[in-house]
């Protein structure tokens, strides 16, 4: 304990003993304690301060006006707080204030200062200021860290909720392109731009499918670099993040979006790339989050988001969001495939109905033109025989008509479906068809085959036979040739017709 200023007169041991005791108690209870004497002219003199203050802060207080000295090491922002404290004390109020001081080492320390003015009744004025301070620096640090954590948690919750709303919007979208467009629009509302690139099946190359940048600005940037963003290919060897992002499926955080763009445009000067990024509103200081788009064990591509407010702490939420985006894209793609398959099935159904109608018309025409004529001729012949005596009737003509009628019915039956195809299989049926086709059209069939000695599934044999039959029909009608070549071969899994 050190007396920095005090009464000139000596104090008796009886008077000093209580002071020592009280000061010792103050040092135990508080980090710093002090006594300031207020002179009649208003000058303030430090009578005593605990040694811990000097030891901690490196500040020595001499016999100067202590209030002026005290304000010299106050944090500039807290001087108004200290002045308000002194005004309260001088008004006779007890005061507890919190403020910052700067140590000799430049460290900022927080104090909670308790002060009380003591009046000298003999002199009829305020004569002393008794004070004690707690160093609450660690408490403030924890408090500020807690506030930051709470703020970050609130921001993260808001970020997660916002991404959840975006995910809900895109999940109900049945078209992959619309999924990406909706995603881009919704993220822009959050101050986040985005890019989606999808893998080309069977290749280690990504293709940019969507960029959420305003179209006019994007067009100007594309003109500047001489490339088009949508459809731009990113091969594996050109992008260092490919392995981490696509193969290992890691979410990546980067401080600078420019560092991602430069390797993708090796033929474009760096200054042009940077200028084009600034042109579309991308600041070099924007943070980026790159995410794999995966569904189970399948990697669809990547989602890149960038903006001024993204944090590395957003990675976990963003990775979950990327999974929802990937699922929405996969569902939309499957839905699109189902729609396309349904459209193809509808088209095939119409073609089938059309083919059936064509076949019905052909059969009806043959029945009318050929079978009908034969039957009419047979009827007329038999009617002529009604008036003739029995020994004058010659049935040879009628028999010839019946034979021709039976042959024509048999031909029609074979055209519709030869029984040989069901009984003997594809190879014998084709051999019979070729002979009959050449006899009817005088078009020679040159053909090669391999692997047809076995039986195939009935629907396969029927399909192959009909393909050959229809091809021959088209040749006879339209080709104006006397020769046609057919090649059929089969392996373990397929039957091929050429």
Coordinates of N, CA and C in Angstrom, one line a residue, residues 24-121:
X24 N -7.3 -2.9 3.3 CA -7.0 -4.3 3.1 C -8.3 -5.1 2.7
X25 N -9.4 -4.8 3.4 CA -10.7 -5.4 3.0 C -11.1 -5.0 1.6
X26 N -10.9 -3.7 1.3 CA -11.3 -3.3 -0.1 C -10.5 -4.0 -1.2
X27 N -9.2 -4.2 -0.9 CA -8.4 -4.9 -1.9 C -8.8 -6.3 -2.1
X28 N -9.3 -6.9 -1.0 CA -9.7 -8.3 -1.1 C -11.0 -8.4 -1.8
X29 N -11.9 -7.5 -1.6 CA -13.3 -7.6 -2.2 C -13.2 -7.1 -3.7
X30 N -12.5 -6.0 -4.0 CA -12.5 -5.5 -5.3 C -11.1 -5.6 -5.9
X31 N -11.0 -5.5 -7.2 CA -9.7 -5.6 -7.9 C -8.9 -4.3 -7.7
X32 N -9.6 -3.1 -7.7 CA -8.9 -1.9 -7.4 C -9.8 -1.1 -6.5
X33 N -9.1 -0.4 -5.5 CA -9.8 0.6 -4.6 C -9.0 1.9 -4.6
X34 N -9.7 3.0 -4.3 CA -9.0 4.2 -4.3 C -9.7 5.2 -3.4
X35 N -8.9 6.3 -3.0 CA -9.5 7.4 -2.2 C -9.0 8.7 -2.8
X36 N -9.9 9.5 -3.2 CA -9.5 10.8 -3.8 C -10.0 12.0 -2.9
X37 N -9.1 12.9 -2.6 CA -9.4 14.1 -1.8 C -9.7 15.2 -2.7
X38 N -10.8 15.9 -2.4 CA -11.3 17.0 -3.2 C -11.0 18.3 -2.4
X39 N -10.1 19.1 -3.0 CA -9.7 20.4 -2.3 C -10.7 21.4 -2.4
X40 N -10.7 22.5 -1.6 CA -11.7 23.5 -1.6 C -11.8 24.2 -3.0
X41 N -10.6 24.2 -3.7 CA -10.7 24.9 -5.0 C -11.2 23.9 -6.1
X42 N -11.5 22.7 -5.8 CA -12.0 21.7 -6.7 C -11.0 20.8 -7.3
X43 N -9.7 21.0 -6.9 CA -8.6 20.1 -7.3 C -8.8 18.8 -6.7
X44 N -8.5 17.7 -7.5 CA -8.7 16.4 -6.9 C -7.3 15.7 -6.8
X45 N -7.0 15.2 -5.6 CA -5.7 14.6 -5.4 C -5.9 13.1 -4.9
X46 N -5.1 12.3 -5.5 CA -5.2 10.8 -5.1 C -4.5 10.6 -3.8
X47 N -5.3 10.2 -2.8 CA -4.7 9.9 -1.5 C -4.1 8.5 -1.5
X48 N -4.9 7.6 -2.2 CA -4.4 6.2 -2.1 C -5.1 5.4 -3.2
X49 N -4.4 4.4 -3.8 CA -5.0 3.5 -4.8 C -4.3 2.2 -4.6
X50 N -5.0 1.1 -4.7 CA -4.4 -0.2 -4.5 C -3.3 -0.5 -5.6
X51 N -2.2 -1.2 -5.1 CA -1.1 -1.5 -6.0 C -1.5 -2.3 -7.2
X52 N -2.5 -3.1 -7.1 CA -2.9 -3.9 -8.2 C -3.2 -3.1 -9.5
X53 N -3.7 -1.9 -9.3 CA -4.0 -1.1 -10.4 C -2.8 -0.8 -11.3
X54 N -1.7 -0.4 -10.6 CA -0.5 -0.1 -11.3 C 0.1 -1.3 -11.9
X55 N 0.1 -2.4 -11.1 CA 0.7 -3.7 -11.6 C -0.1 -4.2 -12.8
X56 N -1.4 -4.0 -12.9 CA -2.2 -4.6 -14.0 C -2.1 -3.7 -15.2
X57 N -2.2 -2.4 -15.0 CA -2.4 -1.4 -16.1 C -1.1 -0.8 -16.6
X58 N -0.1 -0.8 -15.6 CA 1.2 -0.1 -15.9 C 1.1 1.4 -15.8
X59 N 0.0 1.9 -15.2 CA -0.3 3.3 -15.1 C 0.1 3.8 -13.7
X60 N 1.0 4.7 -13.6 CA 1.3 5.3 -12.3 C 0.7 6.7 -12.2
X61 N 0.0 6.9 -11.1 CA -0.7 8.2 -10.9 C 0.0 9.0 -9.9
X62 N 0.4 10.2 -10.3 CA 1.2 11.1 -9.4 C 0.3 12.2 -8.7
X63 N 0.9 13.2 -8.3 CA 0.2 14.2 -7.5 C -0.4 15.3 -8.5
X64 N -1.0 14.9 -9.5 CA -1.6 15.8 -10.4 C -3.1 15.7 -10.2
X65 N -3.8 16.6 -10.8 CA -5.3 16.5 -10.7 C -5.7 15.1 -11.2
X66 N -6.2 14.3 -10.3 CA -6.4 12.9 -10.6 C -7.5 12.7 -11.7
X67 N -8.5 13.6 -11.7 CA -9.6 13.5 -12.7 C -9.1 13.7 -14.1
X68 N -8.2 14.8 -14.2 CA -7.6 15.0 -15.5 C -6.8 13.8 -15.9
X69 N -6.0 13.3 -15.0 CA -5.1 12.1 -15.3 C -6.0 10.9 -15.7
X70 N -7.1 10.7 -14.9 CA -7.9 9.6 -15.2 C -8.6 9.6 -16.6
X71 N -9.0 10.8 -17.0 CA -9.6 10.8 -18.3 C -8.6 10.6 -19.4
X72 N -7.3 10.8 -19.1 CA -6.3 10.7 -20.1 C -6.1 9.2 -20.6
X73 N -6.5 8.2 -19.7 CA -6.3 6.9 -20.2 C -7.7 6.2 -20.4
X74 N -8.8 7.0 -20.4 CA -10.1 6.4 -20.7 C -10.2 6.1 -22.2
X75 N -11.0 5.1 -22.5 CA -11.3 4.9 -23.9 C -12.0 6.1 -24.5
X76 N -11.7 6.6 -25.6 CA -12.3 7.8 -26.2 C -13.8 7.7 -26.2
X77 N -14.4 6.5 -26.5 CA -15.8 6.4 -26.6 C -16.5 6.5 -25.3
X78 N -15.8 6.3 -24.2 CA -16.4 6.2 -22.9 C -16.2 7.4 -22.1
X79 N -15.5 8.5 -22.6 CA -15.4 9.7 -21.8 C -16.7 10.3 -21.5
X80 N -17.7 10.3 -22.3 CA -19.0 10.9 -21.9 C -19.6 10.1 -20.8
X81 N -19.4 8.8 -20.7 CA -19.9 8.0 -19.6 C -19.3 8.4 -18.3
X82 N -18.0 8.7 -18.4 CA -17.3 9.1 -17.1 C -17.7 10.4 -16.7
X83 N -17.9 11.4 -17.6 CA -18.4 12.7 -17.2 C -19.7 12.7 -16.6
X84 N -20.6 11.8 -17.1 CA -21.9 11.7 -16.5 C -21.8 11.1 -15.1
X85 N -20.9 10.2 -15.0 CA -20.7 9.6 -13.6 C -20.3 10.7 -12.6
X86 N -19.3 11.5 -13.0 CA -18.9 12.6 -12.1 C -20.0 13.6 -11.8
X87 N -20.8 13.9 -12.8 CA -21.9 14.8 -12.6 C -22.9 14.2 -11.6
X88 N -23.1 12.9 -11.7 CA -24.0 12.2 -10.7 C -23.5 12.2 -9.3
X89 N -22.1 12.0 -9.2 CA -21.5 12.0 -7.9 C -21.5 13.4 -7.3
X90 N -21.2 14.4 -8.0 CA -21.2 15.7 -7.5 C -22.6 16.2 -7.1
X91 N -23.6 15.6 -7.7 CA -25.0 15.9 -7.3 C -25.4 15.1 -6.1
X92 N -24.5 14.4 -5.5 CA -24.7 13.7 -4.3 C -25.3 12.3 -4.4
X93 N -25.2 11.8 -5.7 CA -25.8 10.4 -5.9 C -24.6 9.4 -5.9
X94 N -24.9 8.2 -5.3 CA -24.0 7.1 -5.5 C -24.0 6.7 -6.9
X95 N -22.9 6.1 -7.4 CA -22.9 5.8 -8.8 C -22.2 4.5 -9.1
X96 N -22.7 3.7 -10.0 CA -22.0 2.5 -10.5 C -21.9 2.6 -12.0
X97 N -20.7 2.7 -12.6 CA -20.6 2.9 -14.0 C -19.6 1.9 -14.6
X98 N -19.8 1.6 -15.9 CA -18.9 0.7 -16.6 C -18.3 1.4 -17.7
X99 N -17.0 1.3 -17.8 CA -16.3 2.0 -18.9 C -14.9 1.3 -19.1
X100 N -14.3 1.7 -20.2 CA -13.1 1.1 -20.6 C -11.9 2.0 -20.4
X101 N -10.7 1.4 -20.1 CA -9.5 2.2 -20.0 C -8.4 1.5 -20.9
X102 N -7.5 2.3 -21.2 CA -6.4 1.8 -22.1 C -5.1 1.7 -21.2
X103 N -4.5 0.5 -21.1 CA -3.3 0.3 -20.4 C -2.1 0.8 -21.1
X104 N -1.0 0.8 -20.4 CA 0.3 1.3 -21.1 C 0.6 0.4 -22.3
X105 N 0.2 -0.9 -22.2 CA 0.5 -1.8 -23.2 C -0.5 -1.7 -24.4
X106 N -1.5 -0.8 -24.3 CA -2.4 -0.7 -25.3 C -3.6 -1.6 -25.2
X107 N -3.7 -2.4 -24.1 CA -4.8 -3.3 -24.0 C -6.0 -2.6 -23.4
X108 N -7.2 -3.0 -23.9 CA -8.4 -2.4 -23.4 C -9.0 -3.3 -22.3
X109 N -9.3 -2.6 -21.1 CA -9.8 -3.3 -20.0 C -11.1 -2.6 -19.5
X110 N -12.1 -3.5 -19.2 CA -13.4 -3.0 -18.7 C -13.4 -2.9 -17.2
X111 N -13.9 -1.7 -16.7 CA -14.0 -1.6 -15.2 C -15.5 -1.3 -14.9
X112 N -15.9 -1.9 -13.7 CA -17.2 -1.5 -13.1 C -16.8 -0.8 -11.9
X113 N -17.1 0.5 -11.9 CA -16.6 1.5 -10.9 C -17.7 1.9 -9.9
X114 N -17.5 1.6 -8.6 CA -18.5 2.1 -7.6 C -17.9 3.3 -6.9
X115 N -18.7 4.4 -6.8 CA -18.1 5.6 -6.2 C -19.1 6.2 -5.2
X116 N -18.6 6.9 -4.2 CA -19.5 7.6 -3.3 C -18.7 8.8 -2.7
X117 N -19.3 10.0 -2.7 CA -18.7 11.2 -2.2 C -19.0 11.3 -0.7
X118 N -18.0 11.7 0.0 CA -18.2 11.9 1.5 C -18.1 13.4 1.8
X119 N -19.0 13.9 2.6 CA -19.1 15.3 3.0 C -18.3 15.5 4.3
X120 N -17.5 16.6 4.4 CA -16.9 17.0 5.6 C -17.8 18.0 6.3
X121 N -18.4 17.5 7.4 CA -19.4 18.3 8.1 C -18.8 19.6 8.7

